[in-house]
Amino acid sequence: MIKRLMLTCRDAAKLLSISQDQSLSHREQWALKMHLLFCSSCRRYARQLRWMDQLFHLAAGRWSTFHLSPEARKKICTRMEEAERESLEEPSSAED
Amino acid sequence: MASENEKDACCHPHKWLDRYGDRLYRHALFRTGNPAQAEDLVQETLLAAWHGRAKFSGKAQESTWLYAILEHKIQDYFRQYSRSPQNSRLDVNDLDPDIENAVFQRDGAWSVRPGSWGRNPQEDMESKDMLRILRECLRALPELQRSAFLLREWYGEGAAQCASALSITANHLSVLLHRARLQINRCLGAKFVEGENE
């Protein structure tokens, strides 16, 4: 993706983001490593990206304890059944 | 053309509620912070999905299709909500159409050096303002960036999965994620650690 041997911070930030989602080519890995060796700003950004990733992961995990209440579930269910009935009563509108 | 059986199997609203109800609810709750509102949003989403079931192509996964509908509903909710003046100010400031040019100088160096924050996610998660800050920073993102970011970081979907759910190329996805991360990073830096000494 990035051909230059010497990366700018702008290039490095992009590669850091990509590396969160997929593996970089050897060339990219090497160029990024070299850049990070000399650039404390990008090292900070790299750390913050990992922090963000972990934070959202933690937040999502915390949310796993929340459930729709039985009352809400029932209410939604009733409303869905109404919608189903309505659509049965007017068969012409949906498909075809 | 799908047979009646296939259609039944793919689009039964009760199955949606059983399978995805909690997941949709958590997402809505995370975004709005309001349980009653989150329940309403789940209901609206499932109803909209039921009415629009003919449009479901089966190309995307059912769960991401429902997620996309919910995302629109959340957006509508915020649009109404942000009409009140105390909320609109924040969005305008934070929404940057060209984040890369704002964050980097012409020569590719950082315009503002990243701060020293971001050492301890566990501890920072406990900060009572963290959720509000995350919500605000997410809201400030352009829609497609936010969808990409949330699918990836909140739902933990793989990159290929995210791209196909959003009907975009892998390349486009990495651009969106990169911009979203820069934007959120800057927003967090401003809101979470305002005035912290380096």
mmCIF file with all atom_site columns, C-alpha atoms in Angstrom, chain A residues 1 8-11 13-18 20-22 35 39-42 44-45 47-69 72-77 79-81 83-87 94-96, chain B residues 7 12-14 17-18 21-22 25-26 29-30 39-40 42-43 46-47 50 53-54 100-101 104 107-108 110 113-122 124-126 130-131 134-135 138 149 152-154 159 174-175 177-178 181-182 184-185 188 192 198:
data_model
loop_
_atom_site.group_PDB
_atom_site.id
_atom_site.type_symbol
_atom_site.label_atom_id
_atom_site.label_alt_id
_atom_site.label_comp_id
_atom_site.label_asym_id
_atom_site.label_entity_id
_atom_site.label_seq_id
_atom_site.pdbx_PDB_ins_code
_atom_site.Cartn_x
_atom_site.Cartn_y
_atom_site.Cartn_z
_atom_site.occupancy
_atom_site.B_iso_or_equiv
_atom_site.pdbx_formal_charge
_atom_site.auth_seq_id
_atom_site.auth_comp_id
_atom_site.auth_asym_id
_atom_site.auth_atom_id
_atom_site.pdbx_PDB_model_num
ATOM 1   C CA . MET A 1 1   ? 0.000   0.000   0.000  1.00 0.00 ? 1   MET A CA 1
ATOM 2   C CA . THR A 1 8   ? 5.894   9.839   7.329  1.00 0.00 ? 8   THR A CA 1
ATOM 3   C CA . CYS A 1 9   ? 3.751   9.852   10.462 1.00 0.00 ? 9   CYS A CA 1
ATOM 4   C CA . ARG A 1 10  ? 0.745   10.038  8.180  1.00 0.00 ? 10  ARG A CA 1
ATOM 5   C CA . ASP A 1 11  ? 1.820   6.784   6.487  1.00 0.00 ? 11  ASP A CA 1
ATOM 6   C CA . ALA A 1 13  ? -0.734  5.994   11.296 1.00 0.00 ? 13  ALA A CA 1
ATOM 7   C CA . LYS A 1 14  ? -2.428  4.403   8.330  1.00 0.00 ? 14  LYS A CA 1
ATOM 8   C CA . LEU A 1 15  ? -0.337  1.233   8.569  1.00 0.00 ? 15  LEU A CA 1
ATOM 9   C CA . LEU A 1 16  ? -0.986  1.069   12.306 1.00 0.00 ? 16  LEU A CA 1
ATOM 10  C CA . SER A 1 17  ? -4.704  1.170   11.646 1.00 0.00 ? 17  SER A CA 1
ATOM 11  C CA . ILE A 1 18  ? -4.482  -1.483  8.919  1.00 0.00 ? 18  ILE A CA 1
ATOM 12  C CA . GLN A 1 20  ? -5.362  -3.822  13.628 1.00 0.00 ? 20  GLN A CA 1
ATOM 13  C CA . ASP A 1 21  ? -7.473  -5.567  10.989 1.00 0.00 ? 21  ASP A CA 1
ATOM 14  C CA . GLN A 1 22  ? -5.122  -7.564  8.786  1.00 0.00 ? 22  GLN A CA 1
ATOM 15  C CA . HIS A 1 35  ? 9.568   4.458   11.915 1.00 0.00 ? 35  HIS A CA 1
ATOM 16  C CA . CYS A 1 39  ? 9.100   8.358   16.444 1.00 0.00 ? 39  CYS A CA 1
ATOM 17  C CA . SER A 1 40  ? 7.668   8.622   19.949 1.00 0.00 ? 40  SER A CA 1
ATOM 18  C CA . SER A 1 41  ? 4.485   10.346  18.665 1.00 0.00 ? 41  SER A CA 1
ATOM 19  C CA . CYS A 1 42  ? 3.586   7.346   16.542 1.00 0.00 ? 42  CYS A CA 1
ATOM 20  C CA . ARG A 1 44  ? 1.919   6.898   21.452 1.00 0.00 ? 44  ARG A CA 1
ATOM 21  C CA . TYR A 1 45  ? -0.649  6.611   18.699 1.00 0.00 ? 45  TYR A CA 1
ATOM 22  C CA . ARG A 1 47  ? -0.514  2.473   22.121 1.00 0.00 ? 47  ARG A CA 1
ATOM 23  C CA . GLN A 1 48  ? -3.724  4.479   21.962 1.00 0.00 ? 48  GLN A CA 1
ATOM 24  C CA . LEU A 1 49  ? -5.055  2.351   19.105 1.00 0.00 ? 49  LEU A CA 1
ATOM 25  C CA . ARG A 1 50  ? -4.507  -0.774  21.208 1.00 0.00 ? 50  ARG A CA 1
ATOM 26  C CA . TRP A 1 51  ? -6.116  0.993   24.144 1.00 0.00 ? 51  TRP A CA 1
ATOM 27  C CA . MET A 1 52  ? -9.174  1.886   22.034 1.00 0.00 ? 52  MET A CA 1
ATOM 28  C CA . ASP A 1 53  ? -9.443  -1.667  20.802 1.00 0.00 ? 53  ASP A CA 1
ATOM 29  C CA . GLN A 1 54  ? -9.321  -3.044  24.340 1.00 0.00 ? 54  GLN A CA 1
ATOM 30  C CA . LEU A 1 55  ? -11.691 -0.438  25.667 1.00 0.00 ? 55  LEU A CA 1
ATOM 31  C CA . PHE A 1 56  ? -14.399 -1.220  23.123 1.00 0.00 ? 56  PHE A CA 1
ATOM 32  C CA . HIS A 1 57  ? -13.841 -4.882  23.734 1.00 0.00 ? 57  HIS A CA 1
ATOM 33  C CA . LEU A 1 58  ? -14.310 -4.338  27.461 1.00 0.00 ? 58  LEU A CA 1
ATOM 34  C CA . ALA A 1 59  ? -17.374 -2.173  26.886 1.00 0.00 ? 59  ALA A CA 1
ATOM 35  C CA . ALA A 1 60  ? -18.948 -4.812  24.642 1.00 0.00 ? 60  ALA A CA 1
ATOM 36  C CA . GLY A 1 61  ? -18.203 -7.499  27.234 1.00 0.00 ? 61  GLY A CA 1
ATOM 37  C CA . ARG A 1 62  ? -19.754 -5.449  29.970 1.00 0.00 ? 62  ARG A CA 1
ATOM 38  C CA . TRP A 1 63  ? -22.877 -5.050  27.918 1.00 0.00 ? 63  TRP A CA 1
ATOM 39  C CA . SER A 1 64  ? -23.286 -8.792  27.547 1.00 0.00 ? 64  SER A CA 1
ATOM 40  C CA . THR A 1 65  ? -24.983 -8.872  30.946 1.00 0.00 ? 65  THR A CA 1
ATOM 41  C CA . PHE A 1 66  ? -27.865 -6.721  29.702 1.00 0.00 ? 66  PHE A CA 1
ATOM 42  C CA . HIS A 1 67  ? -31.001 -8.377  28.393 1.00 0.00 ? 67  HIS A CA 1
ATOM 43  C CA . LEU A 1 68  ? -34.348 -7.261  27.105 1.00 0.00 ? 68  LEU A CA 1
ATOM 44  C CA . SER A 1 69  ? -36.723 -7.434  30.049 1.00 0.00 ? 69  SER A CA 1
ATOM 45  C CA . ALA A 1 72  ? -40.306 -5.566  26.793 1.00 0.00 ? 72  ALA A CA 1
ATOM 46  C CA . ARG A 1 73  ? -39.952 -8.872  25.007 1.00 0.00 ? 73  ARG A CA 1
ATOM 47  C CA . LYS A 1 74  ? -43.634 -9.573  25.421 1.00 0.00 ? 74  LYS A CA 1
ATOM 48  C CA . LYS A 1 75  ? -44.595 -6.107  24.263 1.00 0.00 ? 75  LYS A CA 1
ATOM 49  C CA . ILE A 1 76  ? -42.435 -6.381  21.160 1.00 0.00 ? 76  ILE A CA 1
ATOM 50  C CA . CYS A 1 77  ? -43.774 -9.868  20.483 1.00 0.00 ? 77  CYS A CA 1
ATOM 51  C CA . ARG A 1 79  ? -46.595 -5.775  18.333 1.00 0.00 ? 79  ARG A CA 1
ATOM 52  C CA . MET A 1 80  ? -44.883 -8.113  15.855 1.00 0.00 ? 80  MET A CA 1
ATOM 53  C CA . GLU A 1 81  ? -47.854 -10.453 15.843 1.00 0.00 ? 81  GLU A CA 1
ATOM 54  C CA . ALA A 1 83  ? -47.862 -6.585  12.152 1.00 0.00 ? 83  ALA A CA 1
ATOM 55  C CA . GLU A 1 84  ? -47.914 -10.179 10.903 1.00 0.00 ? 84  GLU A CA 1
ATOM 56  C CA . ARG A 1 85  ? -51.695 -10.291 11.070 1.00 0.00 ? 85  ARG A CA 1
ATOM 57  C CA . GLU A 1 86  ? -51.976 -6.974  9.291  1.00 0.00 ? 86  GLU A CA 1
ATOM 58  C CA . SER A 1 87  ? -49.774 -8.198  6.487  1.00 0.00 ? 87  SER A CA 1
ATOM 59  C CA . ALA A 1 94  ? -45.886 -7.174  -0.046 1.00 0.00 ? 94  ALA A CA 1
ATOM 60  C CA . GLU A 1 95  ? -44.212 -9.219  -2.817 1.00 0.00 ? 95  GLU A CA 1
ATOM 61  C CA . ASP A 1 96  ? -45.011 -9.958  -6.465 1.00 0.00 ? 96  ASP A CA 1
ATOM 62  C CA . LYS B 2 7   ? -38.808 -17.311 3.168  1.00 0.00 ? 7   LYS B CA 1
ATOM 63  C CA . HIS B 2 12  ? -39.567 -15.155 11.007 1.00 0.00 ? 12  HIS B CA 1
ATOM 64  C CA . PRO B 2 13  ? -39.887 -12.192 13.340 1.00 0.00 ? 13  PRO B CA 1
ATOM 65  C CA . HIS B 2 14  ? -40.131 -14.313 16.470 1.00 0.00 ? 14  HIS B CA 1
ATOM 66  C CA . LEU B 2 17  ? -36.511 -11.484 18.583 1.00 0.00 ? 17  LEU B CA 1
ATOM 67  C CA . ASP B 2 18  ? -35.197 -14.687 20.166 1.00 0.00 ? 18  ASP B CA 1
ATOM 68  C CA . GLY B 2 21  ? -33.226 -9.235  20.466 1.00 0.00 ? 21  GLY B CA 1
ATOM 69  C CA . ASP B 2 22  ? -30.652 -9.007  23.233 1.00 0.00 ? 22  ASP B CA 1
ATOM 70  C CA . TYR B 2 25  ? -30.924 -4.146  22.660 1.00 0.00 ? 25  TYR B CA 1
ATOM 71  C CA . ARG B 2 26  ? -27.358 -3.978  23.985 1.00 0.00 ? 26  ARG B CA 1
ATOM 72  C CA . LEU B 2 29  ? -28.490 0.730   25.049 1.00 0.00 ? 29  LEU B CA 1
ATOM 73  C CA . PHE B 2 30  ? -24.806 1.319   24.566 1.00 0.00 ? 30  PHE B CA 1
ATOM 74  C CA . GLU B 2 39  ? -36.423 -1.149  23.877 1.00 0.00 ? 39  GLU B CA 1
ATOM 75  C CA . ASP B 2 40  ? -38.386 1.118   21.558 1.00 0.00 ? 40  ASP B CA 1
ATOM 76  C CA . VAL B 2 42  ? -35.435 -2.698  19.050 1.00 0.00 ? 42  VAL B CA 1
ATOM 77  C CA . GLN B 2 43  ? -39.163 -2.820  18.425 1.00 0.00 ? 43  GLN B CA 1
ATOM 78  C CA . LEU B 2 46  ? -37.826 -5.521  14.082 1.00 0.00 ? 46  LEU B CA 1
ATOM 79  C CA . LEU B 2 47  ? -41.011 -3.986  12.699 1.00 0.00 ? 47  LEU B CA 1
ATOM 80  C CA . TRP B 2 50  ? -40.612 -7.278  8.969  1.00 0.00 ? 50  TRP B CA 1
ATOM 81  C CA . ARG B 2 53  ? -38.321 -8.373  4.535  1.00 0.00 ? 53  ARG B CA 1
ATOM 82  C CA . ALA B 2 54  ? -38.818 -8.615  0.768  1.00 0.00 ? 54  ALA B CA 1
ATOM 83  C CA . GLU B 2 100 ? -6.300  13.335  7.797  1.00 0.00 ? 100 GLU B CA 1
ATOM 84  C CA . ASN B 2 101 ? -5.601  16.862  6.649  1.00 0.00 ? 101 ASN B CA 1
ATOM 85  C CA . PHE B 2 104 ? -1.331  15.827  9.772  1.00 0.00 ? 104 PHE B CA 1
ATOM 86  C CA . ASP B 2 107 ? 4.881   17.045  5.178  1.00 0.00 ? 107 ASP B CA 1
ATOM 87  C CA . GLY B 2 108 ? 3.059   14.165  6.880  1.00 0.00 ? 108 GLY B CA 1
ATOM 88  C CA . TRP B 2 110 ? 1.446   15.181  13.241 1.00 0.00 ? 110 TRP B CA 1
ATOM 89  C CA . ARG B 2 113 ? 1.414   15.362  18.927 1.00 0.00 ? 113 ARG B CA 1
ATOM 90  C CA . PRO B 2 114 ? -0.667  12.466  20.359 1.00 0.00 ? 114 PRO B CA 1
ATOM 91  C CA . GLY B 2 115 ? -1.001  12.839  24.135 1.00 0.00 ? 115 GLY B CA 1
ATOM 92  C CA . SER B 2 116 ? 0.403   10.521  26.749 1.00 0.00 ? 116 SER B CA 1
ATOM 93  C CA . TRP B 2 117 ? -2.986  9.032   27.673 1.00 0.00 ? 117 TRP B CA 1
ATOM 94  C CA . GLY B 2 118 ? -4.134  5.530   26.956 1.00 0.00 ? 118 GLY B CA 1
ATOM 95  C CA . ARG B 2 119 ? -2.100  3.397   29.320 1.00 0.00 ? 119 ARG B CA 1
ATOM 96  C CA . ASN B 2 120 ? -4.692  1.472   31.223 1.00 0.00 ? 120 ASN B CA 1
ATOM 97  C CA . PRO B 2 121 ? -7.929  0.451   29.484 1.00 0.00 ? 121 PRO B CA 1
ATOM 98  C CA . GLN B 2 122 ? -9.214  -1.556  32.474 1.00 0.00 ? 122 GLN B CA 1
ATOM 99  C CA . ASP B 2 124 ? -10.052 3.964   32.322 1.00 0.00 ? 124 ASP B CA 1
ATOM 100 C CA . MET B 2 125 ? -13.185 1.943   31.639 1.00 0.00 ? 125 MET B CA 1
ATOM 101 C CA . GLU B 2 126 ? -14.159 2.477   35.291 1.00 0.00 ? 126 GLU B CA 1
ATOM 102 C CA . MET B 2 130 ? -16.026 7.095   29.922 1.00 0.00 ? 130 MET B CA 1
ATOM 103 C CA . LEU B 2 131 ? -19.288 5.817   28.487 1.00 0.00 ? 131 LEU B CA 1
ATOM 104 C CA . LEU B 2 134 ? -17.435 7.143   23.982 1.00 0.00 ? 134 LEU B CA 1
ATOM 105 C CA . ARG B 2 135 ? -21.033 7.843   22.987 1.00 0.00 ? 135 ARG B CA 1
ATOM 106 C CA . LEU B 2 138 ? -19.139 7.860   18.227 1.00 0.00 ? 138 LEU B CA 1
ATOM 107 C CA . PHE B 2 149 ? -15.919 1.096   13.312 1.00 0.00 ? 149 PHE B CA 1
ATOM 108 C CA . ARG B 2 152 ? -15.250 -4.058  13.780 1.00 0.00 ? 152 ARG B CA 1
ATOM 109 C CA . GLU B 2 153 ? -14.574 -2.902  17.340 1.00 0.00 ? 153 GLU B CA 1
ATOM 110 C CA . TRP B 2 154 ? -17.858 -3.407  19.128 1.00 0.00 ? 154 TRP B CA 1
ATOM 111 C CA . ALA B 2 159 ? -12.551 -7.200  8.291  1.00 0.00 ? 159 ALA B CA 1
ATOM 112 C CA . SER B 2 174 ? -9.523  0.226   5.730  1.00 0.00 ? 174 SER B CA 1
ATOM 113 C CA . VAL B 2 175 ? -9.797  3.881   4.755  1.00 0.00 ? 175 VAL B CA 1
ATOM 114 C CA . LEU B 2 177 ? -11.555 2.473   9.783  1.00 0.00 ? 177 LEU B CA 1
ATOM 115 C CA . HIS B 2 178 ? -8.396  4.542   9.628  1.00 0.00 ? 178 HIS B CA 1
ATOM 116 C CA . ARG B 2 181 ? -9.789  5.769   14.495 1.00 0.00 ? 181 ARG B CA 1
ATOM 117 C CA . LEU B 2 182 ? -8.073  9.094   13.913 1.00 0.00 ? 182 LEU B CA 1
ATOM 118 C CA . ILE B 2 184 ? -12.128 8.953   17.762 1.00 0.00 ? 184 ILE B CA 1
ATOM 119 C CA . ASN B 2 185 ? -8.573  9.204   18.937 1.00 0.00 ? 185 ASN B CA 1
ATOM 120 C CA . LEU B 2 188 ? -10.943 11.015  23.180 1.00 0.00 ? 188 LEU B CA 1
ATOM 121 C CA . PHE B 2 192 ? -11.060 12.254  28.195 1.00 0.00 ? 192 PHE B CA 1
ATOM 122 C CA . GLU B 2 198 ? 2.636   15.344  29.381 1.00 0.00 ? 198 GLU B CA 1
#
